[in-house]
Amino acid sequence: MKKKIYTVGSLCQKDFVPSIRLTGKWLQKIGIDKGDKLSLIESQKMIILIKENRKEIEKEKEIKRLELKLKTLKDSK
């Protein structure tokens, strides 16, 4: 596990809004690619990013879509 140090910047807004940008080929090396979904957990001055399983996300979307369709069918009766 390597330690990397980043400087917190700010977004160009009227008020200060902290911003962190993570870039680098090291992201690919640890298995993070364009389009991946990451969950963020914050706890006691720590930020943990967890790569989500794409197949699980797609299954959840399909279930929600089907539940909505079922509700629509029930409501139309």
Backbone as ProteinMPNN parsed JSONL, in Angstrom:
{"seq_chain_A": "MKKKIYTVGSLCQKDFVPSIRLTGKWLQKIGIDKGDKLSLIESQKMIILIKENRKEIEKEKEIKRLELKLKTLKDSK", "coords_chain_A": {"N_chain_A": [[0.846, -1.174, 0.0], [0.687, 2.093, -1.002], [1.451, 5.396, 0.091], [-0.093, 8.374, -0.707], [-0.003, 11.858, -1.118], [-2.24, 14.483, -1.234], [-3.274, 17.783, -2.146], [-5.823, 19.771, -0.883], [-8.033, 21.534, -2.838], [-10.107, 24.166, -4.167], [-13.409, 24.731, -5.422], [-14.436, 26.935, -8.05], [-16.336, 29.076, -6.803], [-18.627, 31.308, -5.144], [-18.43, 30.985, -2.351], [-16.015, 29.183, -0.371], [-15.494, 25.896, -1.357], [-14.401, 22.8, -0.596], [-12.275, 20.693, -2.588], [-11.186, 17.683, -4.095], [-9.119, 16.083, -6.375], [-8.575, 13.107, -7.973], [-6.226, 11.547, -9.924], [-4.462, 9.57, -12.333], [-2.417, 6.898, -13.611], [-2.184, 4.935, -11.766], [-4.693, 4.475, -10.728], [-5.932, 2.834, -12.628], [-4.254, 0.663, -12.347], [-5.015, -0.341, -9.885], [-7.474, -1.241, -10.492], [-9.582, 0.515, -11.123], [-11.657, 2.008, -13.441], [-12.777, 4.131, -16.184], [-16.119, 5.122, -15.887], [-16.728, 3.426, -13.798], [-18.421, 2.906, -10.678], [-18.168, 4.372, -7.513], [-18.418, 3.953, -4.048], [-18.571, 6.126, -1.258], [-17.277, 6.338, 1.93], [-17.287, 8.056, 4.922], [-15.449, 8.672, 7.85], [-14.321, 9.587, 10.952], [-12.168, 11.527, 10.196], [-11.329, 10.186, 7.926], [-11.534, 9.061, 4.539], [-13.031, 6.641, 2.638], [-12.99, 4.907, -0.349], [-14.915, 2.735, -2.281], [-15.019, 0.41, -4.832], [-17.829, -0.298, -6.726], [-19.71, -3.19, -7.701], [-20.42, -3.631, -11.01], [-22.321, -5.379, -12.199], [-24.047, -5.934, -10.069], [-25.094, -3.38, -9.615], [-26.487, -2.958, -12.013], [-28.386, -5.007, -11.786], [-29.838, -4.094, -9.555], [-30.908, -1.709, -10.621], [-32.583, -2.77, -12.61], [-34.392, -4.231, -11.044], [-35.627, -2.124, -9.616], [-36.798, -0.79, -11.782], [-38.636, -2.724, -12.673], [-40.223, -2.969, -10.375], [-41.392, -0.413, -10.308], [-42.836, -0.49, -12.695], [-44.647, -2.55, -12.064], [-46.029, -1.339, -9.949], [-47.233, 0.764, -11.338], [-48.93, -0.691, -13.018], [-50.611, -1.862, -11.093], [-51.787, 0.441, -9.998], [-53.268, 1.348, -12.135], [-55.488, -0.212, -12.272]], "CA_chain_A": [[0.0, 0.0, 0.0], [1.475, 3.318, -1.094], [0.85, 6.614, 0.633], [-0.073, 9.509, -1.627], [-0.446, 13.087, -0.459], [-2.942, 15.404, -2.133], [-3.625, 19.077, -1.593], [-7.225, 20.111, -1.069], [-8.233, 22.793, -3.541], [-11.469, 24.669, -4.02], [-14.146, 24.988, -6.653], [-14.624, 28.366, -8.318], [-17.664, 29.518, -6.398], [-18.606, 32.465, -4.262], [-17.9, 30.512, -1.069], [-15.034, 28.104, -0.462], [-16.001, 24.514, -1.363], [-13.231, 21.949, -0.753], [-12.291, 19.812, -3.754], [-10.044, 16.784, -4.243], [-9.134, 15.427, -7.692], [-7.675, 11.956, -8.023], [-5.91, 11.17, -11.297], [-3.216, 8.834, -12.483], [-2.47, 5.518, -14.103], [-2.269, 4.069, -10.602], [-6.098, 4.102, -10.55], [-6.133, 1.658, -13.481], [-3.484, -0.441, -11.781], [-5.757, -0.932, -8.76], [-8.738, -1.769, -10.993], [-10.626, 1.531, -11.288], [-11.695, 2.458, -14.823], [-13.803, 5.096, -16.563], [-17.484, 4.617, -15.793], [-16.948, 2.675, -12.565], [-19.117, 3.59, -9.592], [-17.473, 4.264, -6.244], [-19.122, 4.384, -2.84], [-17.7, 6.878, -0.368], [-17.577, 6.233, 3.354], [-16.489, 9.009, 5.706], [-15.423, 8.293, 9.253], [-13.212, 10.053, 11.788], [-11.079, 12.122, 9.404], [-10.91, 9.279, 6.859], [-12.43, 8.857, 3.41], [-12.797, 5.328, 2.042], [-13.694, 4.716, -1.612], [-15.081, 1.317, -2.585], [-15.528, 0.18, -6.187], [-19.056, -1.082, -6.74], [-19.821, -4.233, -8.71], [-21.315, -3.161, -12.083], [-23.431, -6.311, -12.396], [-24.985, -5.727, -8.971], [-25.762, -2.095, -9.85], [-27.447, -3.163, -13.098], [-29.48, -5.811, -11.242], [-30.638, -3.215, -8.707], [-31.655, -0.815, -11.512], [-33.629, -3.561, -13.253], [-35.399, -4.516, -10.017], [-36.372, -0.884, -9.386], [-37.612, -0.537, -12.97], [-39.744, -3.673, -12.656], [-41.109, -2.6, -9.264], [-42.143, 0.763, -10.742], [-43.789, -0.953, -13.709], [-45.673, -3.293, -11.343], [-46.832, -0.351, -9.227], [-48.027, 1.468, -12.358], [-49.979, -1.628, -13.439], [-51.551, -1.99, -9.978], [-52.499, 1.715, -9.852], [-54.145, 1.582, -13.289], [-56.672, -1.088, -12.143]], "C_chain_A": [[0.891, 1.236, 0.0], [0.713, 4.48, -0.481], [1.007, 7.716, -0.397], [-0.604, 10.724, -0.879], [-1.033, 14.021, -1.504], [-3.221, 16.704, -1.401], [-5.081, 19.365, -1.9], [-7.299, 21.476, -1.732], [-9.629, 23.308, -3.273], [-12.097, 24.838, -5.396], [-14.326, 26.485, -6.816], [-16.073, 28.756, -8.037], [-17.504, 30.701, -5.467], [-17.998, 32.112, -2.9], [-16.921, 29.374, -1.307], [-15.731, 26.75, -0.383], [-14.797, 23.612, -1.597], [-13.387, 20.977, -1.921], [-11.021, 18.979, -3.775], [-10.181, 16.098, -5.596], [-8.101, 14.312, -7.69], [-7.456, 11.575, -9.481], [-4.634, 10.341, -11.297], [-3.441, 7.411, -12.957], [-2.569, 4.523, -12.953], [-3.709, 3.64, -10.335], [-6.426, 2.866, -11.385], [-5.431, 0.441, -12.889], [-4.213, -1.106, -10.613], [-7.177, -1.326, -9.171], [-9.875, -0.778, -11.134], [-10.534, 2.088, -12.704], [-12.809, 3.47, -15.033], [-15.184, 4.435, -16.498], [-17.768, 3.798, -14.549], [-17.68, 3.541, -11.551], [-18.351, 3.325, -8.301], [-18.391, 4.721, -5.124], [-18.113, 5.099, -1.958], [-18.194, 6.708, 1.06], [-16.687, 7.238, 4.068], [-16.589, 8.627, 7.178], [-14.161, 8.828, 9.903], [-11.986, 10.5, 10.993], [-10.527, 11.191, 8.337], [-11.974, 9.276, 5.768], [-12.051, 7.511, 2.8], [-13.634, 5.24, 0.775], [-13.724, 3.224, -1.923], [-15.685, 1.181, -3.977], [-16.74, -0.739, -6.102], [-19.04, -2.082, -7.886], [-20.848, -3.798, -9.758], [-22.521, -4.066, -12.27], [-24.481, -6.131, -11.312], [-25.772, -4.426, -9.158], [-26.827, -2.25, -10.929], [-28.638, -3.991, -12.623], [-30.407, -4.941, -10.401], [-31.475, -2.261, -9.545], [-32.822, -1.542, -12.155], [-34.744, -3.886, -12.27], [-36.245, -3.282, -9.756], [-37.292, -0.563, -10.554], [-38.847, -1.443, -12.989], [-40.738, -3.375, -11.531], [-41.975, -1.399, -9.628], [-43.207, 0.375, -11.763], [-44.945, -1.698, -13.04], [-46.601, -2.345, -10.591], [-47.746, 0.391, -10.185], [-49.186, 0.589, -12.812], [-51.046, -1.775, -12.355], [-52.413, -0.731, -9.838], [-53.503, 1.945, -10.979], [-55.414, 0.719, -13.228], [-57.798, -0.397, -11.443]], "O_chain_A": [[1.736, 1.41, 0.878], [-0.516, 4.534, -0.533], [2.104, 7.961, -0.899], [-1.549, 10.617, -0.097], [-0.407, 14.311, -2.524], [-3.384, 16.719, -0.181], [-5.525, 19.222, -3.04], [-6.71, 22.447, -1.256], [-10.261, 22.941, -2.282], [-11.41, 25.058, -6.393], [-14.364, 27.222, -5.83], [-16.916, 28.759, -8.933], [-16.397, 31.05, -5.057], [-17.162, 32.845, -2.371], [-16.992, 28.685, -2.325], [-16.478, 26.491, 0.56], [-14.217, 23.642, -2.683], [-14.486, 20.501, -2.207], [-9.926, 19.479, -3.514], [-11.251, 15.587, -5.926], [-6.917, 14.538, -7.441], [-8.42, 11.307, -10.197], [-3.832, 10.412, -10.366], [-4.493, 6.81, -12.738], [-2.994, 3.385, -13.153], [-3.938, 2.566, -9.779], [-7.112, 1.958, -10.916], [-5.955, -0.672, -12.929], [-4.045, -2.303, -10.378], [-7.991, -1.699, -8.326], [-11.029, -1.187, -11.254], [-9.485, 2.577, -13.125], [-13.674, 3.647, -14.175], [-15.378, 3.326, -16.997], [-18.927, 3.5, -14.261], [-17.566, 4.766, -11.571], [-17.939, 2.197, -8.031], [-19.061, 5.748, -5.236], [-16.941, 4.726, -1.915], [-19.372, 6.909, 1.358], [-15.476, 7.271, 3.848], [-17.665, 8.305, 7.682], [-13.053, 8.545, 9.445], [-10.908, 9.917, 11.109], [-9.396, 11.367, 7.883], [-13.161, 9.463, 6.039], [-10.885, 7.273, 2.484], [-14.843, 5.468, 0.809], [-12.705, 2.537, -1.842], [-16.731, 1.761, -4.269], [-16.691, -1.809, -5.494], [-18.421, -1.838, -8.922], [-22.02, -3.613, -9.431], [-23.632, -3.578, -12.479], [-25.678, -6.169, -11.597], [-26.972, -4.378, -8.89], [-27.939, -1.74, -10.787], [-29.774, -3.717, -13.009], [-31.629, -5.04, -10.522], [-32.638, -2.02, -9.221], [-33.925, -1.001, -12.241], [-35.92, -3.824, -12.627], [-37.469, -3.386, -9.68], [-38.424, -0.121, -10.358], [-39.956, -0.995, -13.282], [-41.948, -3.512, -11.713], [-43.16, -1.366, -9.297], [-44.34, 0.852, -11.703], [-46.102, -1.498, -13.41], [-47.819, -2.528, -10.596], [-48.915, 0.621, -9.874], [-50.305, 1.075, -12.974], [-52.239, -1.808, -12.653], [-53.616, -0.82, -9.591], [-54.485, 2.663, -10.794], [-56.319, 0.898, -14.043], [-58.861, -0.987, -11.253]]}, "name": "protein", "num_of_chains": 1, "seq": "MKKKIYTVGSLCQKDFVPSIRLTGKWLQKIGIDKGDKLSLIESQKMIILIKENRKEIEKEKEIKRLELKLKTLKDSK"}
